[in-house]
PDB file of C-alpha atoms in Angstrom:
ATOM      1  CA  MET X   1     101.012  17.243  30.006  1.00 51.00           C
ATOM      2  CA  ASN X   2     102.194  18.632  26.716  1.00 66.00           C
ATOM      3  CA  ARG X   3     100.590  15.701  24.944  1.00 69.00           C
ATOM      4  CA  ASN X   4      97.139  16.441  26.462  1.00 71.00           C
ATOM      5  CA  ASN X   5      97.370  20.012  25.201  1.00 80.00           C
ATOM      6  CA  LYS X   6      97.626  18.709  21.603  1.00 84.00           C
ATOM      7  CA  ILE X   7      94.837  16.135  21.917  1.00 88.00           C
ATOM      8  CA  ILE X   8      92.221  18.509  23.361  1.00 89.00           C
ATOM      9  CA  PRO X   9      92.124  20.898  20.349  1.00 89.00           C
ATOM     10  CA  ILE X  10      92.042  17.937  17.932  1.00 90.00           C
ATOM     11  CA  LEU X  11      89.085  16.407  19.829  1.00 91.00           C
ATOM     12  CA  ILE X  12      87.250  19.745  19.834  1.00 93.00           C
ATOM     13  CA  ILE X  13      87.735  20.113  16.060  1.00 92.00           C
ATOM     14  CA  LEU X  14      86.516  16.550  15.461  1.00 93.00           C
ATOM     15  CA  ILE X  15      83.466  17.040  17.688  1.00 93.00           C
ATOM     16  CA  VAL X  16      82.504  20.353  16.066  1.00 91.00           C
ATOM     17  CA  SER X  17      82.956  19.036  12.508  1.00 88.00           C
ATOM     18  CA  GLY X  18      81.026  15.853  13.389  1.00 88.00           C
ATOM     19  CA  SER X  19      78.174  17.893  14.854  1.00 86.00           C
ATOM     20  CA  PHE X  20      78.031  19.988  11.654  1.00 82.00           C
ATOM     21  CA  MET X  21      77.769  16.817   9.593  1.00 81.00           C
ATOM     22  CA  MET X  22      75.141  15.306  11.878  1.00 81.00           C
ATOM     23  CA  THR X  23      72.969  18.426  11.910  1.00 80.00           C
ATOM     24  CA  GLY X  24      73.043  18.750   8.136  1.00 74.00           C
ATOM     25  CA  TRP X  25      75.419  21.547   7.400  1.00 67.00           C
ATOM     26  CA  GLY X  26      74.570  22.556   3.858  1.00 65.00           C
ATOM     27  CA  LYS X  27      71.017  21.177   3.874  1.00 68.00           C
ATOM     28  CA  LYS X  28      69.053  20.804   0.663  1.00 71.00           C
ATOM     29  CA  THR X  29      65.376  21.586   0.391  1.00 76.00           C
ATOM     30  CA  VAL X  30      62.886  18.749   0.178  1.00 75.00           C
ATOM     31  CA  GLU X  31      60.051  19.063  -2.337  1.00 79.00           C
ATOM     32  CA  LEU X  32      57.017  16.821  -2.507  1.00 78.00           C
ATOM     33  CA  LEU X  33      56.073  15.460  -5.910  1.00 74.00           C
ATOM     34  CA  ASP X  34      52.564  15.853  -7.276  1.00 73.00           C
ATOM     35  CA  GLU X  35      52.974  13.514 -10.253  1.00 73.00           C
ATOM     36  CA  ASN X  36      53.200   9.709 -10.500  1.00 72.00           C
ATOM     37  CA  LEU X  37      52.062   9.094  -6.938  1.00 74.00           C
ATOM     38  CA  ILE X  38      50.695   5.763  -5.733  1.00 76.00           C
ATOM     39  CA  ASP X  39      47.004   5.764  -4.821  1.00 76.00           C
ATOM     40  CA  LEU X  40      47.181   4.174  -1.371  1.00 77.00           C
ATOM     41  CA  ASP X  41      43.439   3.523  -1.189  1.00 79.00           C
ATOM     42  CA  LYS X  42      43.603   1.347  -4.314  1.00 79.00           C
ATOM     43  CA  ALA X  43      46.743  -0.402  -3.068  1.00 79.00           C
ATOM     44  CA  VAL X  44      45.068  -1.260   0.244  1.00 79.00           C
ATOM     45  CA  LYS X  45      41.926  -2.572  -1.511  1.00 77.00           C
ATOM     46  CA  ILE X  46      44.038  -4.784  -3.767  1.00 77.00           C
ATOM     47  CA  SER X  47      46.076  -6.110  -0.851  1.00 75.00           C
ATOM     48  CA  ILE X  48      42.928  -6.890   1.154  1.00 70.00           C
ATOM     49  CA  ALA X  49      41.312  -8.682  -1.769  1.00 60.00           C
ATOM     50  CA  GLY X  50      44.439 -10.741  -2.255  1.00 58.00           C
ATOM     51  CA  VAL X  51      45.965 -12.402  -5.250  1.00 55.00           C
ATOM     52  CA  THR X  52      43.007 -14.602  -6.123  1.00 54.00           C
ATOM     53  CA  ALA X  53      40.628 -11.680  -6.584  1.00 51.00           C
ATOM     54  CA  THR X  54      42.957  -9.891  -8.984  1.00 49.00           C
ATOM     55  CA  ASN X  55      43.597 -13.096 -10.931  1.00 54.00           C
ATOM     56  CA  GLU X  56      39.853 -13.749 -11.196  1.00 55.00           C
ATOM     57  CA  ALA X  57      39.364 -10.229 -12.522  1.00 53.00           C
ATOM     58  CA  GLU X  58      42.150 -10.750 -15.057  1.00 56.00           C
ATOM     59  CA  ALA X  59      40.658 -14.087 -16.076  1.00 52.00           C
ATOM     60  CA  ALA X  60      37.256 -12.450 -16.547  1.00 52.00           C
ATOM     61  CA  ASP X  61      38.863  -9.766 -18.719  1.00 52.00           C
ATOM     62  CA  THR X  62      40.613 -12.329 -20.899  1.00 48.00           C
ATOM     63  CA  GLU X  63      37.407 -14.312 -21.358  1.00 45.00           C
ATOM     64  CA  LYS X  64      35.711 -11.383 -23.061  1.00 42.00           C
ATOM     65  CA  LYS X  65      36.440 -10.653 -26.681  1.00 36.00           C
ATOM     66  CA  GLU X  66      36.621  -7.190 -28.172  1.00 37.00           C
ATOM     67  CA  ASP X  67      32.995  -7.356 -29.345  1.00 36.00           C
ATOM     68  CA  GLY X  68      31.859  -8.189 -25.793  1.00 36.00           C
ATOM     69  CA  LYS X  69      31.139 -11.888 -26.375  1.00 37.00           C
ATOM     70  CA  LYS X  70      32.671 -14.544 -24.166  1.00 37.00           C
ATOM     71  CA  ASP X  71      35.144 -17.052 -25.526  1.00 43.00           C
ATOM     72  CA  SER X  72      33.541 -20.190 -26.835  1.00 43.00           C
ATOM     73  CA  ILE X  73      34.693 -23.164 -28.809  1.00 45.00           C
ATOM     74  CA  SER X  74      32.833 -24.556 -31.777  1.00 43.00           C
ATOM     75  CA  ARG X  75      32.759 -28.350 -31.921  1.00 45.00           C
ATOM     76  CA  ASN X  76      32.909 -30.113 -35.310  1.00 47.00           C
ATOM     77  CA  GLY X  77      32.147 -26.950 -37.269  1.00 47.00           C
ATOM     78  CA  LYS X  78      28.599 -26.736 -35.875  1.00 49.00           C
ATOM     79  CA  ASP X  79      27.039 -23.788 -34.126  1.00 45.00           C
ATOM     80  CA  ASN X  80      27.130 -25.839 -30.952  1.00 50.00           C
ATOM     81  CA  THR X  81      29.334 -23.816 -28.587  1.00 57.00           C
ATOM     82  CA  GLU X  82      30.504 -24.679 -25.109  1.00 66.00           C
ATOM     83  CA  LYS X  83      31.743 -22.352 -22.416  1.00 76.00           C
ATOM     84  CA  ILE X  84      35.321 -22.790 -21.235  1.00 79.00           C
ATOM     85  CA  HIS X  85      35.470 -23.667 -17.538  1.00 82.00           C
ATOM     86  CA  ARG X  86      38.566 -22.173 -15.926  1.00 87.00           C
ATOM     87  CA  ILE X  87      39.871 -24.086 -12.925  1.00 88.00           C
ATOM     88  CA  THR X  88      42.556 -22.806 -10.560  1.00 90.00           C
ATOM     89  CA  ILE X  89      44.301 -25.204  -8.210  1.00 91.00           C
ATOM     90  CA  GLN X  90      46.589 -23.775  -5.535  1.00 92.00           C
ATOM     91  CA  ILE X  91      49.275 -25.532  -3.563  1.00 91.00           C
ATOM     92  CA  HIS X  92      50.122 -23.978  -0.211  1.00 90.00           C
ATOM     93  CA  GLY X  93      52.812 -25.777   1.753  1.00 87.00           C
ATOM     94  CA  LYS X  94      51.761 -29.437   1.697  1.00 88.00           C
ATOM     95  CA  GLU X  95      48.080 -28.711   0.997  1.00 91.00           C
ATOM     96  CA  ILE X  96      46.438 -28.887  -2.412  1.00 91.00           C
ATOM     97  CA  LEU X  97      43.486 -26.497  -2.503  1.00 91.00           C
ATOM     98  CA  TYR X  98      40.662 -26.644  -5.042  1.00 90.00           C
ATOM     99  CA  ASN X  99      37.174 -25.213  -4.759  1.00 86.00           C
ATOM    100  CA  GLY X 100      37.447 -24.675  -0.997  1.00 86.00           C
ATOM    101  CA  LYS X 101      38.570 -28.252  -0.268  1.00 90.00           C
ATOM    102  CA  LYS X 102      41.960 -29.495   0.851  1.00 92.00           C
ATOM    103  CA  TYR X 103      43.457 -32.607  -0.717  1.00 90.00           C
ATOM    104  CA  ASP X 104      46.324 -34.599   0.746  1.00 87.00           C
ATOM    105  CA  THR X 105      47.574 -36.070  -2.526  1.00 89.00           C
ATOM    106  CA  ALA X 106      47.360 -35.147  -6.184  1.00 90.00           C
ATOM    107  CA  ASP X 107      45.748 -38.506  -6.938  1.00 90.00           C
ATOM    108  CA  ASP X 108      42.817 -37.644  -4.654  1.00 90.00           C
ATOM    109  CA  LEU X 109      42.372 -34.390  -6.560  1.00 90.00           C
ATOM    110  CA  VAL X 110      42.564 -36.109  -9.952  1.00 90.00           C
ATOM    111  CA  ASN X 111      39.926 -38.640  -8.848  1.00 90.00           C
ATOM    112  CA  GLU X 112      37.659 -35.799  -7.731  1.00 88.00           C
ATOM    113  CA  LEU X 113      38.194 -33.905 -10.987  1.00 87.00           C
ATOM    114  CA  SER X 114      37.561 -36.926 -13.170  1.00 85.00           C
ATOM    115  CA  SER X 115      34.238 -37.610 -11.457  1.00 85.00           C
ATOM    116  CA  SER X 116      32.971 -34.016 -11.513  1.00 81.00           C
ATOM    117  CA  MET X 117      34.430 -32.339 -14.629  1.00 77.00           C
ATOM    118  CA  SER X 118      33.078 -32.396 -18.141  1.00 77.00           C
ATOM    119  CA  GLY X 119      33.082 -30.070 -21.111  1.00 79.00           C
ATOM    120  CA  VAL X 120      35.877 -27.731 -22.149  1.00 82.00           C
ATOM    121  CA  ILE X 121      38.265 -27.055 -19.281  1.00 84.00           C
ATOM    122  CA  SER X 122      41.276 -24.809 -18.840  1.00 87.00           C
ATOM    123  CA  MET X 123      43.256 -25.782 -15.747  1.00 90.00           C
ATOM    124  CA  GLN X 124      45.886 -23.655 -13.990  1.00 91.00           C
ATOM    125  CA  LEU X 125      48.190 -24.756 -11.173  1.00 91.00           C
ATOM    126  CA  LYS X 126      49.377 -21.971  -8.851  1.00 92.00           C
ATOM    127  CA  ASP X 127      52.353 -22.141  -6.526  1.00 89.00           C
ATOM    128  CA  ASP X 128      51.321 -20.510  -3.245  1.00 85.00           C
ATOM    129  CA  TYR X 129      54.512 -21.126  -1.265  1.00 85.00           C
ATOM    130  CA  ALA X 130      54.287 -24.839  -1.967  1.00 86.00           C
ATOM    131  CA  GLU X 131      56.845 -27.403  -0.948  1.00 88.00           C
ATOM    132  CA  ALA X 132      58.805 -28.445  -4.020  1.00 88.00           C
ATOM    133  CA  HIS X 133      58.060 -32.174  -3.869  1.00 89.00           C
ATOM    134  CA  LYS X 134      54.317 -31.534  -3.421  1.00 91.00           C
ATOM    135  CA  TYR X 135      54.243 -29.085  -6.328  1.00 91.00           C
ATOM    136  CA  ARG X 136      56.095 -31.498  -8.631  1.00 91.00           C
ATOM    137  CA  GLU X 137      53.763 -34.341  -7.667  1.00 91.00           C
ATOM    138  CA  ALA X 138      50.660 -32.272  -8.420  1.00 92.00           C
ATOM    139  CA  ASP X 139      52.156 -30.867 -11.622  1.00 92.00           C
ATOM    140  CA  GLU X 140      52.944 -34.321 -13.008  1.00 93.00           C
ATOM    141  CA  ALA X 141      49.545 -35.764 -12.064  1.00 92.00           C
ATOM    142  CA  LEU X 142      47.550 -32.828 -13.446  1.00 92.00           C
ATOM    143  CA  ARG X 143      49.642 -32.565 -16.610  1.00 92.00           C
ATOM    144  CA  SER X 144      49.097 -36.242 -17.451  1.00 92.00           C
ATOM    145  CA  TYR X 145      45.382 -35.973 -16.549  1.00 91.00           C
ATOM    146  CA  CYS X 146      44.918 -32.954 -18.833  1.00 90.00           C
ATOM    147  CA  GLU X 147      46.832 -34.617 -21.703  1.00 91.00           C
ATOM    148  CA  LYS X 148      44.594 -37.702 -21.484  1.00 90.00           C
ATOM    149  CA  ARG X 149      41.420 -35.638 -21.444  1.00 87.00           C
ATOM    150  CA  GLY X 150      42.585 -32.985 -23.950  1.00 87.00           C
ATOM    151  CA  TYR X 151      42.253 -30.100 -21.495  1.00 88.00           C
ATOM    152  CA  GLU X 152      44.356 -26.950 -21.573  1.00 90.00           C
ATOM    153  CA  TYR X 153      46.899 -26.915 -18.736  1.00 90.00           C
ATOM    154  CA  THR X 154      49.236 -24.203 -17.412  1.00 90.00           C
ATOM    155  CA  ALA X 155      51.436 -24.080 -14.316  1.00 88.00           C
ATOM    156  CA  ASP X 156      53.372 -21.316 -12.561  1.00 79.00           C
TER     157      ASP X 156
END
């Protein structure tokens, strides 16, 4: 009985001090910031458009020079200029995606590219949650294809 008399005041003290901590004894004021806020409307528009739209916009910005002219390459010192065609190939899982089509193997894609591409080409391979073996296969095939043809090639 004597033991219960000691435990009850200790429990009451613990409960009261715990309730003070839980209710925020010694609260601080919360102030909202007016500077350096994120514009949620812009963030939502960017997220809806997705990664490809922002990369296309960045690619369009890099194509333009400071004087407003597009990048062009002069062949053999003549005034003959050709426009650079920028190609983006994405690999998602086991699928190779190019120009709205899905390809099962990198060789199928290379065959399609060799029959349809001409001129000055800049090719970019994007990893869109690709499986590692599929990405490596496509990277090797496209790298060797671009080296043979003299195209610019970049990969993520």
